[in-house]
Coordinates of C-alpha atoms in Angstrom, one line a residue:
X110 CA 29.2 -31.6 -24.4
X111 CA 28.0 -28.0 -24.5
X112 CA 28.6 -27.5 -27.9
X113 CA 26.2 -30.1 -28.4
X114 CA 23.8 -29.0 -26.2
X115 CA 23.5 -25.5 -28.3
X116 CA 23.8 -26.8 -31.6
X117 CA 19.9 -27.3 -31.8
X118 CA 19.2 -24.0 -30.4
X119 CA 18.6 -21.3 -33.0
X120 CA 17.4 -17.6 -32.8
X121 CA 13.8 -18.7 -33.3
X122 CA 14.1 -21.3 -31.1
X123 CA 15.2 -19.1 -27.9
X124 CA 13.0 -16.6 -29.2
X125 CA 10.3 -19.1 -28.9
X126 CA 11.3 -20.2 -25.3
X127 CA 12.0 -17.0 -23.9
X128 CA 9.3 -14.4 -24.6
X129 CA 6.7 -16.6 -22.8
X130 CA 9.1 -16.9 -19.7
X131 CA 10.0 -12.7 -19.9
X132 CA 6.0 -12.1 -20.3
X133 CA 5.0 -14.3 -17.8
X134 CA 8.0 -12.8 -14.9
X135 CA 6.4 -9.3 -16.5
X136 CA 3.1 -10.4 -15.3
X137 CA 3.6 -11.7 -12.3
X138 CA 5.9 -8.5 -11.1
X139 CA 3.0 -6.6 -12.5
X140 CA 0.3 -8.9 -10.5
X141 CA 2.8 -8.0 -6.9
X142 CA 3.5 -4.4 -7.9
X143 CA -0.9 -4.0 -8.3
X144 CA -1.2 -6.6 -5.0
X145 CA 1.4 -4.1 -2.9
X146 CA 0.3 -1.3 -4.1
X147 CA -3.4 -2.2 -2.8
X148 CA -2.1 -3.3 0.3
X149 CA -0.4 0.0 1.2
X150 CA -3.2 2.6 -0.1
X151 CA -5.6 0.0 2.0
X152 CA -3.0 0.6 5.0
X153 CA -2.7 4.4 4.4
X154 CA -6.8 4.2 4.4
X155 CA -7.2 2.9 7.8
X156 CA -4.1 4.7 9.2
X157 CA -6.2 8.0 8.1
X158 CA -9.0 6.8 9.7
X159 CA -7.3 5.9 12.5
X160 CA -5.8 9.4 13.2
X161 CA -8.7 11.2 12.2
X162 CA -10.8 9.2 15.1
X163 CA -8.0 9.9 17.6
X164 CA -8.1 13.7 16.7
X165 CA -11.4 14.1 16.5
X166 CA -12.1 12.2 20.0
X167 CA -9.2 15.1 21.3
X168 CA -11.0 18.0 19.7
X169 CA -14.4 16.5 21.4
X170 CA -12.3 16.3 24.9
X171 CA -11.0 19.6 24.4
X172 CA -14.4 21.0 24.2
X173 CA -15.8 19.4 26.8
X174 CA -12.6 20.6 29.1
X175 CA -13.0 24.2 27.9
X176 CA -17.1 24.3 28.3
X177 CA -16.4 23.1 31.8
X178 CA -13.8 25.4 32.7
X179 CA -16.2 28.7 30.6
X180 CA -19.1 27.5 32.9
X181 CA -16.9 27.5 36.2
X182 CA -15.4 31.1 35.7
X183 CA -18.8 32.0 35.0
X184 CA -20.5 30.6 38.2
X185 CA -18.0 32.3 40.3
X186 CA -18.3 35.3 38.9

């Protein structure tokens, strides 16, 4: 039975069948290799915003504990 089955199939015809299919499972990797790529340099984005809001809202409480403590050592002295 499959001898019969490939006795119609020829280089041409496989070639014909199969370079569509290989171009379009290129593509479509291609499409979700672009897609995840976007989604993790969107992800990195807002995880460096993310820190940078949470170190810069540190650096401004630093501040404000230092100034305080630099205006109490000078009131008492």
């Amino acid at each position: 039975m499959s001898c019969l089955y490939f006795q119609g199939l020829s280089l041409s015809n496989i070639y014909q069948y199969s370079v569509p299919f290989l171009k379009l499972v290129i593509v479509s990797f291609t499409n979700s290799l672009q897609h995840r790529i976007c989604f993790y340099t969107a992800l990195l984005l807002k995880l460096r915003d993310c820190i940078a809001e949470c170190l810069h809202s540190n650096l401004q409480t630093q501040k404000k504990i230092f100034s305080n403590k630099f205006t109490r050592s000078n009131l008492f002295s």
